[in-house]
CSV table of N, CA and C in Angstrom, one decimal:
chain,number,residue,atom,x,y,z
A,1,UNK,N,-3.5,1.8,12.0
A,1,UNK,CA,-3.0,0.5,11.4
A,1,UNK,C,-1.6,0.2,12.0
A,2,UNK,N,-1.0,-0.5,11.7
A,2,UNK,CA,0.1,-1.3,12.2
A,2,UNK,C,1.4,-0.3,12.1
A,3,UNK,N,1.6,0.0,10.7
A,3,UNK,CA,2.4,1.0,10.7
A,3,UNK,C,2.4,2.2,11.4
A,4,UNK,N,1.4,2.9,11.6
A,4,UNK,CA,1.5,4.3,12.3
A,4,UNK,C,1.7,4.0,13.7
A,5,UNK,N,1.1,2.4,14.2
A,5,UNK,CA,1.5,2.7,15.6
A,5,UNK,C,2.9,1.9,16.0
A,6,UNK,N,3.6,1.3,15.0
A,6,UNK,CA,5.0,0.9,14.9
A,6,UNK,C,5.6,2.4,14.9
A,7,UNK,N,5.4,3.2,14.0
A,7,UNK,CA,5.9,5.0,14.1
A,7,UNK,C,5.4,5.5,15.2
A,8,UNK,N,4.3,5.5,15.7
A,8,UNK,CA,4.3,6.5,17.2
A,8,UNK,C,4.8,5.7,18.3
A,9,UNK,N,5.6,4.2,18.2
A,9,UNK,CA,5.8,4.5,19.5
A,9,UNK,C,7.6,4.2,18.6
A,10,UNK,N,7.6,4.7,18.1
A,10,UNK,CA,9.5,5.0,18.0
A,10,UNK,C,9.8,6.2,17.5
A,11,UNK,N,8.8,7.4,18.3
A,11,UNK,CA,8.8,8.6,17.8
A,11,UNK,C,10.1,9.2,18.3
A,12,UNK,N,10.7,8.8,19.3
A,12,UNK,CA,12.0,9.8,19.3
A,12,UNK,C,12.9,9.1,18.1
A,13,UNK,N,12.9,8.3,17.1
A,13,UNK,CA,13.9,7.5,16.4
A,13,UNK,C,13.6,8.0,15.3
A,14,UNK,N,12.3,8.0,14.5
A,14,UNK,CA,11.9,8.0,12.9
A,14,UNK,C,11.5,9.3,13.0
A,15,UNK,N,11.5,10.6,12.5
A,15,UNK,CA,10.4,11.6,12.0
A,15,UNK,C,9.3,11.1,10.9
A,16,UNK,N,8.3,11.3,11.6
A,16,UNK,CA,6.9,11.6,10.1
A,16,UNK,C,6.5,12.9,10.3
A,17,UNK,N,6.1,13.0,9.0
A,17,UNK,CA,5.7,14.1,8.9
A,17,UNK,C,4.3,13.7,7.7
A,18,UNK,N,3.1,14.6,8.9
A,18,UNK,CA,2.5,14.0,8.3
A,18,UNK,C,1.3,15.4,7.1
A,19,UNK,N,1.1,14.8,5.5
A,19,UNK,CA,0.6,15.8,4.9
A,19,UNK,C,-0.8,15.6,4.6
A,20,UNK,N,-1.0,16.4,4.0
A,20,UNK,CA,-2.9,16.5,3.7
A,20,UNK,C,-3.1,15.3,2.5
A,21,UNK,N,-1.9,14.9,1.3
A,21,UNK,CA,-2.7,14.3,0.5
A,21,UNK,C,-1.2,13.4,-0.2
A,22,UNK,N,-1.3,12.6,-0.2
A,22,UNK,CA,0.0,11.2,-1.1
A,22,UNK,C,0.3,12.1,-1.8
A,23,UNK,N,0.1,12.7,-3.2
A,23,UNK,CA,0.8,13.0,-3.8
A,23,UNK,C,2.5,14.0,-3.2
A,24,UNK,N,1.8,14.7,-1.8
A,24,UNK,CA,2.6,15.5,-1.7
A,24,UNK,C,3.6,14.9,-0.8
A,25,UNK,N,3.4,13.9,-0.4
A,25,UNK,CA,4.3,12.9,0.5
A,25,UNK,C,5.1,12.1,-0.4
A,26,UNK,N,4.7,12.1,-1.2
A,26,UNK,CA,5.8,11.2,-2.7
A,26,UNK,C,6.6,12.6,-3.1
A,27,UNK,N,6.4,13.5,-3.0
A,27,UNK,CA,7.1,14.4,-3.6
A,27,UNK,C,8.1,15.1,-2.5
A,28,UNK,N,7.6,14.8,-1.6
A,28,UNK,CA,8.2,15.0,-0.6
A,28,UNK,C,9.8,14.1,-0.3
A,29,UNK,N,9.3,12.6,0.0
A,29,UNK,CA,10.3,12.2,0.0
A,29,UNK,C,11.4,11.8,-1.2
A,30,UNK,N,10.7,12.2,-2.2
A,30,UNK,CA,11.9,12.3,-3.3
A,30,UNK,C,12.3,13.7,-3.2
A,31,UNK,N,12.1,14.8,-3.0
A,31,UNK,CA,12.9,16.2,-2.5
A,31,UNK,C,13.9,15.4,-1.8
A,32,UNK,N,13.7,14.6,-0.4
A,32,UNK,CA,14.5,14.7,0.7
A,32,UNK,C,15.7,13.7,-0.1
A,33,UNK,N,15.5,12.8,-1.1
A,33,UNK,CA,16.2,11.9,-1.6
A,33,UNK,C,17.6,12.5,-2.5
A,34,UNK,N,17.0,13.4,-3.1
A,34,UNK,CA,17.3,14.6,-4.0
A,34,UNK,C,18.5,15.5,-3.6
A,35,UNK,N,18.0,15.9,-2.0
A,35,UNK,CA,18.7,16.9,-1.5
A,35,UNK,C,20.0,16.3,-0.4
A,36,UNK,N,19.9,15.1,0.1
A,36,UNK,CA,20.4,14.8,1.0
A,36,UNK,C,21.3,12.8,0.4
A,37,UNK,N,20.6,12.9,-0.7
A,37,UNK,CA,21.4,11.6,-1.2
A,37,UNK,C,20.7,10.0,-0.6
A,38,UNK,N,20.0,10.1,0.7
A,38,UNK,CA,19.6,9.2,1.7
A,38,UNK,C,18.3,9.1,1.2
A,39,UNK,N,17.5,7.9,1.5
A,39,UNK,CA,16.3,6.8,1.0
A,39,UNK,C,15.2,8.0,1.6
A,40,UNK,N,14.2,8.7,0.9
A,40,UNK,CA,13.2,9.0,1.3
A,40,UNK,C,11.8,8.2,1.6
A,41,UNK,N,10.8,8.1,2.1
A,41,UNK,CA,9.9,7.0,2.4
A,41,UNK,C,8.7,8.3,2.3
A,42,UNK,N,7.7,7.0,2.1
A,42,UNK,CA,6.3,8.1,1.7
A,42,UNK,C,5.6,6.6,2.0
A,43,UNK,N,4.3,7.1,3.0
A,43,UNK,CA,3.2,5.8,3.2
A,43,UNK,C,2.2,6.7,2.0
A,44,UNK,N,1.2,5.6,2.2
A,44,UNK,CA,-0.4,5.8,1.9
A,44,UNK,C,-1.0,4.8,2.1
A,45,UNK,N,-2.4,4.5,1.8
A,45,UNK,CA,-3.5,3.9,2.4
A,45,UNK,C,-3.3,2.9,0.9
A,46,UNK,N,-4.3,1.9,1.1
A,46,UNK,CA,-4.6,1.0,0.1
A,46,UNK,C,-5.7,1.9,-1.1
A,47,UNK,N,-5.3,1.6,-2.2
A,47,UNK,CA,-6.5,1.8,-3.4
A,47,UNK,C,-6.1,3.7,-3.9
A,48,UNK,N,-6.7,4.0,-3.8
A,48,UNK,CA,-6.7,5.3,-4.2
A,48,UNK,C,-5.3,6.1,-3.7
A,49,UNK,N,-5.3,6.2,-2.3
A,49,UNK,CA,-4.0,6.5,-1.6
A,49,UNK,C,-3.1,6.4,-2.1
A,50,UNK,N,-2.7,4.4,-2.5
A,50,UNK,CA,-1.6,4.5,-3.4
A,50,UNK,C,-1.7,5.2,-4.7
A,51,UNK,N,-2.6,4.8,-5.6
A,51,UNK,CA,-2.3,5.7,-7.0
A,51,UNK,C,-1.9,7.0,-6.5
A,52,UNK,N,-2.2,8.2,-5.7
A,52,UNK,CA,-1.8,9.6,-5.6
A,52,UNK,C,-0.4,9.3,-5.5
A,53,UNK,N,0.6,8.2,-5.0
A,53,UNK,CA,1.8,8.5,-4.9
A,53,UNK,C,2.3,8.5,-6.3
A,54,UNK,N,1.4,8.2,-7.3
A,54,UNK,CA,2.2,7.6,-8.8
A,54,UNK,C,3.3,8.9,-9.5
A,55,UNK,N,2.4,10.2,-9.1
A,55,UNK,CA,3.1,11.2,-9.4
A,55,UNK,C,4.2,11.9,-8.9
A,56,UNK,N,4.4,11.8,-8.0
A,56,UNK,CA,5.6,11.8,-7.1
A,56,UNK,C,6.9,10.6,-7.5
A,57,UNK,N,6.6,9.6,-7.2
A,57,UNK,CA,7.2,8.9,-7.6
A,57,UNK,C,7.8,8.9,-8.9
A,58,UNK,N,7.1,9.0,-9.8
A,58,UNK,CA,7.9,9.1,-11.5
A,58,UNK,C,9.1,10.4,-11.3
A,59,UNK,N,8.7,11.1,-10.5
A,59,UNK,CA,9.7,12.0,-10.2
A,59,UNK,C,10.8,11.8,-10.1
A,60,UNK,N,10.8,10.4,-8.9
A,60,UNK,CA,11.7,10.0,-8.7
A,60,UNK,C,12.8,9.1,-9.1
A,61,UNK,N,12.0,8.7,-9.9
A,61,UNK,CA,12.0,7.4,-11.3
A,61,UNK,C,13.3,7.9,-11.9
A,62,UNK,N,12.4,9.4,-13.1
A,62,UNK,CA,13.6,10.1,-13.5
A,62,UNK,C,14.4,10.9,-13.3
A,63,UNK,N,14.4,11.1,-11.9
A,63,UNK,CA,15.5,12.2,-11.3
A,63,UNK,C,16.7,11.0,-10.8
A,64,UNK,N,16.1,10.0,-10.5
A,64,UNK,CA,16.9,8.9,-10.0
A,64,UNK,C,17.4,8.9,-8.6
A,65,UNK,N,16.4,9.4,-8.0
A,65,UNK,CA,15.9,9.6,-6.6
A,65,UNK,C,15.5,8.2,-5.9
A,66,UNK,N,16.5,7.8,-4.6
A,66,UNK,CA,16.2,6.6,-3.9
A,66,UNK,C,14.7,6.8,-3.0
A,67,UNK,N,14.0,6.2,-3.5
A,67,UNK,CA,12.6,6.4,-2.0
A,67,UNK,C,11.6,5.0,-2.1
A,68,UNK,N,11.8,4.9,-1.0
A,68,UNK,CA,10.6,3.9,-0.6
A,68,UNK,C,9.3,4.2,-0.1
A,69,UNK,N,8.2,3.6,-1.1
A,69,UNK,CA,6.9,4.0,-1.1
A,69,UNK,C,6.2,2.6,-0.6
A,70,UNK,N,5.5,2.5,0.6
A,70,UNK,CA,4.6,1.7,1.5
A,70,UNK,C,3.4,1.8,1.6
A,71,UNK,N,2.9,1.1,0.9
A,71,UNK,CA,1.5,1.1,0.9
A,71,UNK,C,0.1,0.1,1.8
A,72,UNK,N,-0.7,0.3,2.1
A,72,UNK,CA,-1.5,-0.8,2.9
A,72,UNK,C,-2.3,-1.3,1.4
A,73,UNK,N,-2.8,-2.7,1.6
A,73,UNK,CA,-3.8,-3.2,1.4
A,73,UNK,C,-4.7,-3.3,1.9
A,74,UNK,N,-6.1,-4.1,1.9
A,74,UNK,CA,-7.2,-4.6,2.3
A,74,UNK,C,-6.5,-5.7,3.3
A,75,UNK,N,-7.8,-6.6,3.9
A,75,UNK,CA,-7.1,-7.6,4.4
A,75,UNK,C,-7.0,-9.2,3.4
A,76,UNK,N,-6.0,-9.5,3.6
A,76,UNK,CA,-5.3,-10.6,2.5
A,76,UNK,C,-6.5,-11.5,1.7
A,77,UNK,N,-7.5,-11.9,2.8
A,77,UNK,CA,-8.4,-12.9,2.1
A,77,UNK,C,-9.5,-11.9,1.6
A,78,UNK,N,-9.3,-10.7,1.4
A,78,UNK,CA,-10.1,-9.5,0.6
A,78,UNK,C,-9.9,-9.5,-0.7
A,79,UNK,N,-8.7,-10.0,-0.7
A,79,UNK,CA,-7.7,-9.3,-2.0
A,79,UNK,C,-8.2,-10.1,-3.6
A,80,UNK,N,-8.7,-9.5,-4.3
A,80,UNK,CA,-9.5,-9.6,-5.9
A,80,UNK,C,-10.9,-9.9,-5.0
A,81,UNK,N,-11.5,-9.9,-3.9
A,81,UNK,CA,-12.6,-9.6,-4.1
A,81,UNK,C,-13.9,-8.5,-4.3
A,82,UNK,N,-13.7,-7.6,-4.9
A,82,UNK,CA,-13.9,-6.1,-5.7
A,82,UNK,C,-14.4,-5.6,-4.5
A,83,UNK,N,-13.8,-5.5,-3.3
A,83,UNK,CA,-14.1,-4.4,-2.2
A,83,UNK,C,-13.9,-3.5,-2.2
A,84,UNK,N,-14.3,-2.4,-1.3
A,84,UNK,CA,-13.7,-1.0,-1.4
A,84,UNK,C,-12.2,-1.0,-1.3
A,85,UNK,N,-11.5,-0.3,-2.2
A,85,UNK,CA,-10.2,0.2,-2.5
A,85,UNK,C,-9.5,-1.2,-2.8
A,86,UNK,N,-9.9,-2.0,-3.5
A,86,UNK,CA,-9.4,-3.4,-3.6
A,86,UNK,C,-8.7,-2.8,-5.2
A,87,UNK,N,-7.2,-2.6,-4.9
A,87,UNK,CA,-6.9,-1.9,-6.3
A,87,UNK,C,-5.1,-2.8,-6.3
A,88,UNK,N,-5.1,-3.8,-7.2
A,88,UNK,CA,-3.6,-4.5,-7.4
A,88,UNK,C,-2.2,-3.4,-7.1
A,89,UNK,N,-2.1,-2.9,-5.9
A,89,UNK,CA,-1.3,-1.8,-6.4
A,89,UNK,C,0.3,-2.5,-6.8
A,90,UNK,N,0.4,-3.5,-6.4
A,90,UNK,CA,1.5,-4.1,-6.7
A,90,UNK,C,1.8,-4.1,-8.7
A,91,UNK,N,0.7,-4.2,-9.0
A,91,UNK,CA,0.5,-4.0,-10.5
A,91,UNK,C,1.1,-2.4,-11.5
A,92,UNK,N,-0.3,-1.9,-10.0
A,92,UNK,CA,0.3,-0.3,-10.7
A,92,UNK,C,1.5,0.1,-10.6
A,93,UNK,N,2.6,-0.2,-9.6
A,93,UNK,CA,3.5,0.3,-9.4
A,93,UNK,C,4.3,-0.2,-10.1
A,94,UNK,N,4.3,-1.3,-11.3
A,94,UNK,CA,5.3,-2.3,-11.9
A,94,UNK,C,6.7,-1.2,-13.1
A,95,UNK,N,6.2,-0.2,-13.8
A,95,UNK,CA,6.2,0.5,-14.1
A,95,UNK,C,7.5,1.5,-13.5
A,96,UNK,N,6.9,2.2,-12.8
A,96,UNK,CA,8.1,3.0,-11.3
A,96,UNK,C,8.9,2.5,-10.7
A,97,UNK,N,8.8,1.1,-10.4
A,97,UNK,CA,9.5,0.8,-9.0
A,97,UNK,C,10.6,-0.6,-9.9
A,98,UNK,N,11.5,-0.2,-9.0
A,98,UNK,CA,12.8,-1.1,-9.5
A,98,UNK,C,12.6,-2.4,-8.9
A,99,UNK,N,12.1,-2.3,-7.6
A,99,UNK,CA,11.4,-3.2,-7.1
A,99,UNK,C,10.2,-3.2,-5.7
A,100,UNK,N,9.3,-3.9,-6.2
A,100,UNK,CA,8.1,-3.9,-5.8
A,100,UNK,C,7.5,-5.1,-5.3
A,101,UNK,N,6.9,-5.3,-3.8
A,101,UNK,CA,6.6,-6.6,-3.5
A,101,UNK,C,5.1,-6.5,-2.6
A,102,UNK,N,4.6,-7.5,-2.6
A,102,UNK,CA,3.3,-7.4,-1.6
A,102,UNK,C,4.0,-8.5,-0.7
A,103,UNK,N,3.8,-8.0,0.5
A,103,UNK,CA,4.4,-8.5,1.8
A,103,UNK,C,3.0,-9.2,2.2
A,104,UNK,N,2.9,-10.9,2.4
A,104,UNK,CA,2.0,-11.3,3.0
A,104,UNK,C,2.1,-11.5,4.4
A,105,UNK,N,3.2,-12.1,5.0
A,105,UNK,CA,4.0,-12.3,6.6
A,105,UNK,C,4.7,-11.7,7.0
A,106,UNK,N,4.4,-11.4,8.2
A,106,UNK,CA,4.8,-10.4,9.3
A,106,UNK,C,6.4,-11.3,8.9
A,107,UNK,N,6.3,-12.2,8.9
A,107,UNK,CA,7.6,-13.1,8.8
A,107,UNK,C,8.7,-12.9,8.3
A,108,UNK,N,8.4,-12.4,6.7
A,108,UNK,CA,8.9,-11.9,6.0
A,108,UNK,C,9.8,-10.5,5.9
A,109,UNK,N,8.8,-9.3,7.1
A,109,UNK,CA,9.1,-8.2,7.0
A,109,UNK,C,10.7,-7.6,7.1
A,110,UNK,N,11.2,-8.0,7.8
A,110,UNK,CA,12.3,-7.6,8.4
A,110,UNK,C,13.3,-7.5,6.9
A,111,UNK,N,13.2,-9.0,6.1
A,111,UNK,CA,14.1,-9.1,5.1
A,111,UNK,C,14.1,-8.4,3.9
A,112,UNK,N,12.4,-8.1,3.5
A,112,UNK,CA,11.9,-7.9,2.3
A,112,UNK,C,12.1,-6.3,2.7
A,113,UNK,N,12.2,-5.8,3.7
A,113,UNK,CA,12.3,-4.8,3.6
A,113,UNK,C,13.3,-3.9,3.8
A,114,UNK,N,14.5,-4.9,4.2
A,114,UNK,CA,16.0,-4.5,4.1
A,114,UNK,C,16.4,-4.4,2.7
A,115,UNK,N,16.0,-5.4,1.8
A,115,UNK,CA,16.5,-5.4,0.1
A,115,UNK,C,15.3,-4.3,-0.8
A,116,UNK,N,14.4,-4.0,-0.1
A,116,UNK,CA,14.1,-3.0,-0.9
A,116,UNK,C,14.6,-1.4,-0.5
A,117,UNK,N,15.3,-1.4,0.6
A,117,UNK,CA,15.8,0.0,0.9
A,117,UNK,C,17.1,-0.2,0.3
A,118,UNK,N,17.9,-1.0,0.6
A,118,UNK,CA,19.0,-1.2,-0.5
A,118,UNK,C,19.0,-1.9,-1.7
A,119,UNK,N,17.9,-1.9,-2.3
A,119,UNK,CA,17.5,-1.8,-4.0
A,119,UNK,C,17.7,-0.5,-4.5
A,120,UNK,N,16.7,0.3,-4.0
A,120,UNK,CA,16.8,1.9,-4.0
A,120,UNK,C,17.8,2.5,-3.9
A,121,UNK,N,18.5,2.4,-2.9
A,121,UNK,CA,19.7,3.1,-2.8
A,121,UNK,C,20.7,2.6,-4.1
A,122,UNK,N,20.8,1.5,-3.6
A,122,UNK,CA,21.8,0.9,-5.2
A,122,UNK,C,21.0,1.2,-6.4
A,123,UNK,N,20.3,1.3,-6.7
A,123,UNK,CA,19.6,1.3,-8.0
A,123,UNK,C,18.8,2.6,-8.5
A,124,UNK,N,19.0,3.1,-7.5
A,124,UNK,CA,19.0,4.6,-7.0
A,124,UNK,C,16.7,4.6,-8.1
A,125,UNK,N,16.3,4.6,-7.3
A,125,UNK,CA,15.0,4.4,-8.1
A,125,UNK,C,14.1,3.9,-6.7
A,126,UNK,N,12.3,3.9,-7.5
A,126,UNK,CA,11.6,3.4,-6.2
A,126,UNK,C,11.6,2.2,-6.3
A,127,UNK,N,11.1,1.5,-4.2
A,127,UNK,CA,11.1,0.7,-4.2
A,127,UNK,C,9.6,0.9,-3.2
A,128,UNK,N,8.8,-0.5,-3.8
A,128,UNK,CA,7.2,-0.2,-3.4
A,128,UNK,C,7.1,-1.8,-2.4
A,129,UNK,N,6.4,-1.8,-1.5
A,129,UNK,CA,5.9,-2.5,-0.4
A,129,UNK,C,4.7,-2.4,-0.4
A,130,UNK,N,3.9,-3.3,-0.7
A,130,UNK,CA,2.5,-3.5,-0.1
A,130,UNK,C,2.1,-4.1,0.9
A,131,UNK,N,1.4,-3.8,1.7
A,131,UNK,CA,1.0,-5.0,3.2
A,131,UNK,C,-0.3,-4.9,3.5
A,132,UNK,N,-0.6,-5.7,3.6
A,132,UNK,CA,-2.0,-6.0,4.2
A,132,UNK,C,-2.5,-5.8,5.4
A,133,UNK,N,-3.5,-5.4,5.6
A,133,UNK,CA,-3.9,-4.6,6.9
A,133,UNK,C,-3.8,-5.7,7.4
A,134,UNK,N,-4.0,-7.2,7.7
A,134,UNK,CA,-3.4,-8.0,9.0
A,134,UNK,C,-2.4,-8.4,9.0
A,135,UNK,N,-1.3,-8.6,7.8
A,135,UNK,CA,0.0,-8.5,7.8
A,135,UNK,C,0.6,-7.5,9.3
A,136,UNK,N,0.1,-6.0,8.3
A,136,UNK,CA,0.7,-4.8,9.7
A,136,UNK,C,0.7,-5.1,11.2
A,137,UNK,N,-0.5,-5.9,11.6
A,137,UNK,CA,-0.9,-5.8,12.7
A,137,UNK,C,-0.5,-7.3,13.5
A,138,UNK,N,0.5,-8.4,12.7
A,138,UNK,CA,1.2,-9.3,12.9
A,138,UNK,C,2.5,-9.1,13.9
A,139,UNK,N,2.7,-9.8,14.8
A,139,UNK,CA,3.8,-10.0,15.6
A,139,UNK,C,4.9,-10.5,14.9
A,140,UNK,N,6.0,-10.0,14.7
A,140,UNK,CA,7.4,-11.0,14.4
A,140,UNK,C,8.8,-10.3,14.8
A,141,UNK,N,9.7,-11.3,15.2
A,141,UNK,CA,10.5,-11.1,15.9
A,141,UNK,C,11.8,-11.0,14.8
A,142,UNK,N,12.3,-10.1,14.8
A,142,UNK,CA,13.8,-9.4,14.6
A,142,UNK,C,14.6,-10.8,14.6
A,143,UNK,N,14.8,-10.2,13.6
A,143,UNK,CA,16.2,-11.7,12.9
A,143,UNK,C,18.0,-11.6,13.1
C-alpha cells in the first residue's frame, strides 16, 4: 500500500519496525512515547487490524502517552458498503483518540497530518488517521 512503500523508500530516514500482530505495535509505540517523551506511531490494516490497536492505545490514553495510530481503509467508494473489513474505524477510535480523522485526499495529507502529531504531543494522548487505500496511493505535492 501507499504507506509501506512511502516507508521503504525513505528507509535511511524513518525506522519501522515491523511485528507479528497490531496489538503489539500499539504497545510498542506507546513504550517508545513513554520512555523517550517523543510521538510514537503504530500502522495497521483496515477492519480488524485497526481494532487490535485498541489495546495498546488505551494504554496510552491513560498513561498519557503521545502516539499516532494510522490506519488503512477499504477504497473510499467501498466505504458502508459491508465489504470485507469495512469497519467505521473512525468511529471506534472516538473514544481513545484526542483526535481522529478519515483522510479522504492525498491533498489534505500533509496538513491533517501535521495537527494530529502536534495534537498528541500537546495533548499528550492518541491521535488516529484513517486513509483509504486510494487516498495512500495518491500523488500530492508538499506545501
Amino acid at each position: 500500500n501507499g504507506i509501506m512503500e512511502a516507508l521503504r523508500t525513505r528507509r535511511g530516514k524513518k525506522k519501522f519496525i515491523q511485528v507479528r500482530h497490531e496489538e503489539s505495535a500499539a504497545f510498542m509505540a506507546c513504550a517508545y512515547a513513554k520512555w523517550t517523551g517523543k510521538l510514537g506511531v503504530c500502522l495497521a490494516t483496515s477492519g480488524p487490524g485497526g481494532t487490535h490497536l485498541l489495546t495498546g492505545l488505551y494504554d496510552a490514553k491513560l498513561d498519557q502517552a503521545p502516539v499516532l495510530a494510522i490506519t488503512g481503509m477499504q477504497f473510499h467508494d467501498l466505504i458502508e458498503t459491508f465489504t470485507q473489513q469495512d469497519v467505521d474505524l473512525t468511529r471506534v477510535f472516538n473514544d481513545v483518540a484526542v483526535y481522529n480523522v478519515q483522510v479522504s485526499d492525498a491533498a489534505h495529507m500533509e496538513n491533517v497530518a501535521s495537527l494530529a502529531c502536534r495534537t498528541a504531543l500537546a495533548r499528550k494522548g492518541v491521535a488516529h488517521l484513517s486513509i483509504a487505500s486510494d487516498t495512500q496511493e495518491q500523488e500530492s505535492e508538499p506545501t
